[in-house]
mmCIF file of C-alpha atoms in Angstrom:
data_model
loop_
_atom_site.group_PDB
_atom_site.id
_atom_site.type_symbol
_atom_site.label_atom_id
_atom_site.label_comp_id
_atom_site.label_asym_id
_atom_site.label_seq_id
_atom_site.Cartn_x
_atom_site.Cartn_y
_atom_site.Cartn_z
ATOM 1 C CA MET A 16 0.151 -0.027 0.155
ATOM 2 C CA GLY A 17 1.462 3.181 -1.092
ATOM 3 C CA ALA A 18 3.722 1.443 -3.767
ATOM 4 C CA GLY A 19 5.318 4.688 -5.276
ATOM 5 C CA THR A 20 8.426 3.602 -7.444
ATOM 6 C CA GLY A 21 8.546 0.330 -6.252
ATOM 7 C CA SER A 22 11.641 1.361 -4.170
ATOM 8 C CA TYR A 23 11.054 -1.219 -1.532
ATOM 9 C CA GLU A 24 8.871 -3.723 -2.342
ATOM 10 C CA PRO A 25 10.429 -7.468 -2.008
ATOM 11 C CA PRO A 26 10.104 -9.835 -4.816
ATOM 12 C CA GLN A 27 7.040 -12.346 -3.468
ATOM 13 C CA THR A 28 4.667 -8.359 -3.751
ATOM 14 C CA VAL A 29 2.240 -9.919 -6.362
ATOM 15 C CA LEU A 30 -0.337 -6.614 -6.275
ATOM 16 C CA ALA A 31 1.087 -2.222 -5.553
ATOM 17 C CA VAL A 32 -0.798 -0.591 -4.943
ATOM 18 C CA GLU A 33 -0.641 4.198 -4.939
ATOM 19 C CA PRO A 34 -2.934 6.772 -5.055
ATOM 20 C CA SER A 35 -0.182 8.850 -7.448
ATOM 21 C CA SER A 36 -0.641 7.795 -11.575
ATOM 22 C CA VAL A 37 1.859 9.823 -12.180
ATOM 23 C CA MET A 38 5.068 6.793 -8.806
ATOM 24 C CA ILE A 39 3.261 4.496 -10.460
ATOM 25 C CA ALA A 40 4.803 5.586 -14.871
ATOM 26 C CA GLN A 41 8.366 5.672 -12.690
ATOM 27 C CA ARG A 42 8.190 1.738 -11.771
ATOM 28 C CA PRO A 43 10.213 0.306 -13.629
ATOM 29 C CA ALA A 44 9.647 -2.804 -16.351
ATOM 30 C CA GLY A 45 9.019 -6.679 -14.361
ATOM 31 C CA SER A 46 7.711 -4.462 -11.007
ATOM 32 C CA ALA A 47 4.410 -5.811 -9.918
ATOM 33 C CA ARG A 48 1.383 -5.058 -11.364
ATOM 34 C CA ALA A 49 0.089 -1.656 -9.589
ATOM 35 C CA LEU A 50 -3.641 -0.403 -8.845
ATOM 36 C CA GLU A 51 -4.316 3.472 -9.298
ATOM 37 C CA ALA A 52 -6.034 3.470 -5.653
ATOM 38 C CA SER A 53 -5.968 5.259 -2.586
ATOM 39 C CA ALA A 54 -5.454 3.445 1.160
ATOM 40 C CA GLU A 55 -9.010 4.951 2.069
ATOM 41 C CA SER A 56 -11.107 2.699 -0.019
ATOM 42 C CA ILE A 57 -9.411 -0.613 -1.758
ATOM 43 C CA PRO A 58 -11.111 -1.948 -4.588
ATOM 44 C CA LEU A 59 -10.113 -5.774 -3.042
ATOM 45 C CA ALA A 60 -12.470 -7.902 -1.297
ATOM 46 C CA ASP A 61 -11.840 -8.694 1.902
ATOM 47 C CA ASP A 62 -9.618 -11.292 2.412
ATOM 48 C CA SER A 63 -7.411 -11.564 -0.341
ATOM 49 C CA ALA A 64 -4.239 -11.107 0.741
ATOM 50 C CA ASP A 65 -1.912 -12.907 2.477
ATOM 51 C CA ALA A 66 -0.764 -10.232 3.899
ATOM 52 C CA VAL A 67 -0.427 -6.348 3.539
ATOM 53 C CA MET A 68 2.611 -3.971 3.830
ATOM 54 C CA ALA A 69 2.637 -0.076 3.793
ATOM 55 C CA LEU A 70 5.776 2.110 4.236
ATOM 56 C CA LEU A 71 6.077 5.627 5.271
ATOM 57 C CA THR A 72 2.673 6.008 3.957
ATOM 58 C CA VAL A 73 0.487 6.072 6.716
ATOM 59 C CA HIS A 74 0.778 9.836 7.875
ATOM 60 C CA HIS A 75 0.154 10.753 4.014
ATOM 61 C CA TRP A 76 -3.326 9.103 4.385
ATOM 62 C CA SER A 77 -6.363 11.334 4.655
ATOM 63 C CA ASP A 78 -7.718 8.909 6.630
ATOM 64 C CA LEU A 79 -5.800 6.748 8.896
ATOM 65 C CA GLU A 80 -9.183 5.088 10.775
ATOM 66 C CA ALA A 81 -9.905 4.333 7.107
ATOM 67 C CA GLY A 82 -6.772 3.169 5.597
ATOM 68 C CA ILE A 83 -6.015 0.573 8.442
ATOM 69 C CA GLY A 84 -9.932 -0.498 8.370
ATOM 70 C CA GLU A 85 -8.901 -1.755 4.504
ATOM 71 C CA LEU A 86 -5.911 -3.327 5.252
ATOM 72 C CA ARG A 87 -7.924 -5.510 8.646
ATOM 73 C CA ARG A 88 -10.510 -5.958 5.788
ATOM 74 C CA ILE A 89 -8.105 -7.155 2.940
ATOM 75 C CA ALA A 90 -5.230 -9.083 4.776
ATOM 76 C CA ARG A 91 -6.510 -12.783 5.532
ATOM 77 C CA GLN A 92 -2.784 -12.917 7.707
ATOM 78 C CA ARG A 93 -0.279 -10.229 8.667
ATOM 79 C CA ILE A 94 -0.747 -6.307 8.179
ATOM 80 C CA VAL A 95 3.230 -4.514 8.455
ATOM 81 C CA ILE A 96 3.012 -1.189 9.122
ATOM 82 C CA LEU A 97 7.474 0.478 8.414
ATOM 83 C CA THR A 98 6.251 4.111 10.450
ATOM 84 C CA PHE A 99 8.563 6.148 12.847
ATOM 85 C CA ASP A 100 8.170 7.982 16.193
ATOM 86 C CA PRO A 101 7.776 11.168 15.703
ATOM 87 C CA ASP A 102 8.811 12.465 19.175
ATOM 88 C CA ILE A 103 12.024 10.737 18.318
ATOM 89 C CA ASN A 104 11.990 11.718 14.731
ATOM 90 C CA HIS A 105 11.381 15.293 15.095
ATOM 91 C CA ARG A 106 14.845 14.982 17.758
ATOM 92 C CA PHE A 107 16.474 14.517 15.037
ATOM 93 C CA TRP A 108 19.578 17.275 14.689
ATOM 94 C CA LEU A 109 18.284 18.272 10.789
ATOM 95 C CA LEU A 110 15.198 18.643 12.534
ATOM 96 C CA ASP A 111 15.465 19.826 16.208
ATOM 97 C CA GLU A 112 18.675 21.517 14.937
ATOM 98 C CA TYR A 113 18.033 23.738 12.033
ATOM 99 C CA LEU A 114 14.883 22.800 10.625
ATOM 100 C CA PRO A 115 11.789 23.630 13.282
ATOM 101 C CA GLU A 116 9.800 24.459 10.968
ATOM 102 C CA ALA A 117 9.545 21.123 8.867
ATOM 103 C CA ALA A 118 9.133 19.523 11.945
ATOM 104 C CA ALA A 119 6.147 21.253 12.928
ATOM 105 C CA PHE A 120 4.245 21.208 9.549
ATOM 106 C CA ASP A 121 5.515 17.121 10.568
ATOM 107 C CA GLY A 122 3.828 17.226 13.684
ATOM 108 C CA THR A 123 -0.002 18.072 12.046
ATOM 109 C CA ARG A 124 0.077 15.379 10.136
ATOM 110 C CA ALA A 125 2.790 12.446 11.924
ATOM 111 C CA VAL A 126 0.638 9.061 13.155
ATOM 112 C CA ALA A 127 1.530 8.569 17.317
ATOM 113 C CA VAL A 128 2.300 4.545 16.694
ATOM 114 C CA ASP A 129 0.586 4.108 20.314
ATOM 115 C CA ARG A 130 -2.591 5.229 17.845
ATOM 116 C CA LEU A 131 -1.682 2.853 14.976
ATOM 117 C CA VAL A 132 -1.021 -0.373 17.636
ATOM 118 C CA ALA A 133 -4.430 0.644 18.379
ATOM 119 C CA LEU A 134 -6.356 0.815 15.046
ATOM 120 C CA LEU A 135 -4.414 -2.387 14.354
ATOM 121 C CA GLY A 136 -5.911 -4.291 17.503
ATOM 122 C CA GLY A 137 -2.881 -5.303 18.681
ATOM 123 C CA ALA A 138 1.210 -5.520 17.005
ATOM 124 C CA ARG A 139 4.398 -6.458 16.957
ATOM 125 C CA THR A 140 6.699 -3.014 17.931
ATOM 126 C CA GLU A 141 10.098 -3.350 16.217
ATOM 127 C CA THR A 142 13.070 -0.807 16.499
ATOM 128 C CA VAL A 143 14.894 -0.538 12.840
ATOM 129 C CA PRO A 144 18.291 1.687 13.729
ATOM 130 C CA VAL A 145 19.493 3.259 9.923
ATOM 131 C CA PRO A 146 22.692 2.597 8.602
ATOM 132 C CA HIS A 147 24.809 4.947 8.483
ATOM 133 C CA ASP A 148 25.449 4.277 5.031
ATOM 134 C CA CYS A 149 22.106 3.931 4.269
ATOM 135 C CA THR A 150 21.578 3.472 0.190
ATOM 136 C CA ASP A 151 17.485 4.866 0.819
ATOM 137 C CA GLY A 152 16.738 8.577 0.076
ATOM 138 C CA PHE A 153 14.273 8.655 3.274
ATOM 139 C CA LEU A 154 14.375 11.775 5.685
ATOM 140 C CA ALA A 155 17.245 10.680 8.442
ATOM 141 C CA ALA A 156 19.272 8.774 6.080
ATOM 142 C CA PHE A 157 21.678 10.751 5.800
ATOM 143 C CA TRP A 158 22.494 11.429 9.639
ATOM 144 C CA ARG A 159 26.291 10.957 9.626
ATOM 145 C CA ARG A 160 26.561 12.583 5.466
ATOM 146 C CA PRO A 161 25.350 15.278 6.852
ATOM 147 C CA GLU A 162 26.212 16.891 3.772
ATOM 148 C CA ALA A 163 24.184 14.855 1.649
ATOM 149 C CA TYR A 164 20.988 17.731 2.485
ATOM 150 C CA LEU A 165 22.439 20.935 1.074
ATOM 151 C CA ASP A 166 21.677 18.481 -2.864
ATOM 152 C CA PRO A 167 18.556 19.626 -3.927
ATOM 153 C CA GLU A 168 18.441 16.373 -5.815
ATOM 154 C CA MET A 169 18.398 14.275 -2.454
ATOM 155 C CA ARG A 170 16.223 17.210 -0.473
ATOM 156 C CA ALA A 171 13.391 16.278 -3.135
ATOM 157 C CA GLY A 172 12.919 12.486 -2.444
ATOM 158 C CA ILE A 173 13.310 13.514 0.869
ATOM 159 C CA SER A 174 8.560 14.107 1.091
ATOM 160 C CA LEU A 175 9.091 16.241 3.958
ATOM 161 C CA LEU A 176 11.575 18.506 3.557
ATOM 162 C CA ALA A 177 9.556 18.867 -0.979
ATOM 163 C CA GLN A 178 6.845 19.944 1.069
ATOM 164 C CA THR A 179 7.621 22.098 3.421
ATOM 165 C CA GLY A 180 9.299 24.022 0.704
ATOM 166 C CA ASP A 181 12.561 25.202 0.038
ATOM 167 C CA GLU A 182 11.521 28.849 1.347
ATOM 168 C CA VAL A 183 10.724 27.884 4.077
ATOM 169 C CA ILE A 184 13.766 25.295 4.770
ATOM 170 C CA ARG A 185 16.546 27.634 2.837
ATOM 171 C CA PRO A 186 18.040 29.966 6.138
ATOM 172 C CA GLY A 187 17.950 26.010 8.145
ATOM 173 C CA LEU A 188 19.729 24.467 5.339
ATOM 174 C CA ALA A 189 22.079 27.534 5.116
ATOM 175 C CA ARG A 190 23.200 27.516 8.701
ATOM 176 C CA LEU A 191 23.804 23.518 8.259
ATOM 177 C CA SER A 192 26.376 25.042 5.545
ATOM 178 C CA ASP A 193 28.152 27.131 7.795
ATOM 179 C CA ASP A 194 28.237 24.652 10.329
ATOM 180 C CA LEU A 195 29.819 22.071 7.836
ATOM 181 C CA SER A 196 32.611 24.408 6.130
ATOM 182 C CA SER A 197 33.058 25.757 9.762
ATOM 183 C CA GLY A 198 33.949 22.442 11.611
ATOM 184 C CA ARG A 199 30.858 22.969 14.166
ATOM 185 C CA TRP A 200 28.368 20.360 12.862
ATOM 186 C CA HIS A 201 32.076 17.389 13.684
ATOM 187 C CA GLN A 202 32.639 19.199 16.790
ATOM 188 C CA ARG A 203 29.499 19.043 17.863
ATOM 189 C CA HIS A 204 27.853 15.678 16.835
ATOM 190 C CA ALA A 205 31.088 14.002 17.818
ATOM 191 C CA ASP A 206 29.871 10.934 18.994
ATOM 192 C CA LEU A 207 27.741 10.603 15.820
ATOM 193 C CA LEU A 208 31.362 10.556 13.348
ATOM 194 C CA ASP A 209 32.117 6.704 14.915
ATOM 195 C CA ARG A 210 28.419 4.753 14.877
ATOM 196 C CA GLU A 211 27.472 2.374 12.543
ATOM 197 C CA ALA A 212 23.413 2.798 12.950
ATOM 198 C CA LEU A 213 21.210 5.359 15.176
ATOM 199 C CA ASP A 214 18.326 5.100 16.357
ATOM 200 C CA VAL A 215 16.352 8.111 14.464
ATOM 201 C CA GLY A 216 12.035 7.651 15.912
ATOM 202 C CA TYR A 217 11.825 4.765 12.811
ATOM 203 C CA ARG A 218 9.082 1.155 13.678
ATOM 204 C CA LEU A 219 7.902 -1.156 11.848
ATOM 205 C CA LEU A 220 4.485 -3.046 13.494
ATOM 206 C CA VAL A 221 3.403 -5.732 12.194
ATOM 207 C CA ALA A 222 0.261 -7.437 13.101
ATOM 208 C CA ASP A 223 -0.747 -11.236 13.090
ATOM 209 C CA LEU A 224 -4.408 -11.604 12.158
#
């Protein structure tokens, strides 16, 4: 669910559900068949999927309760959701020190993990540490590579920064650039430079039905 361009799909994926025709058009050849639909109204029969997976998408849904209800309706065995704990994620140095405006915007849509667990009717919660050399480009993937956030192409792939807008985040990025040039960022975050992975709030919820 919320499959986008297919970046996160395991090879066992049978059907990808994505509301954006633009993203569907960008899916590579050989990807799972894509169905243009939203989480709140999935045109599939009850109990039609062994498992349903939603990765970094629930905070984009217009009606969370309806979306989770649809996942529970179509899944027979398991629902897996990758999300983030906003209380932890918003303490990430990029948001806390440089882009609090982006964190404030995110606070209007972020979903508490406890709320998701309740809507799922219970779920196992697992911490997902982010490796320092993560090859994906989500928000906190570059926690040990701060210069990446100065690259407009990298930021374009991070939905929070793209939706907050360049005008809003430009002053904070200028401060980050200055701190990188002067060495202040490296002094302030020396404890991160030898870390292999970091808990930045990402959580995997697994609900067995």
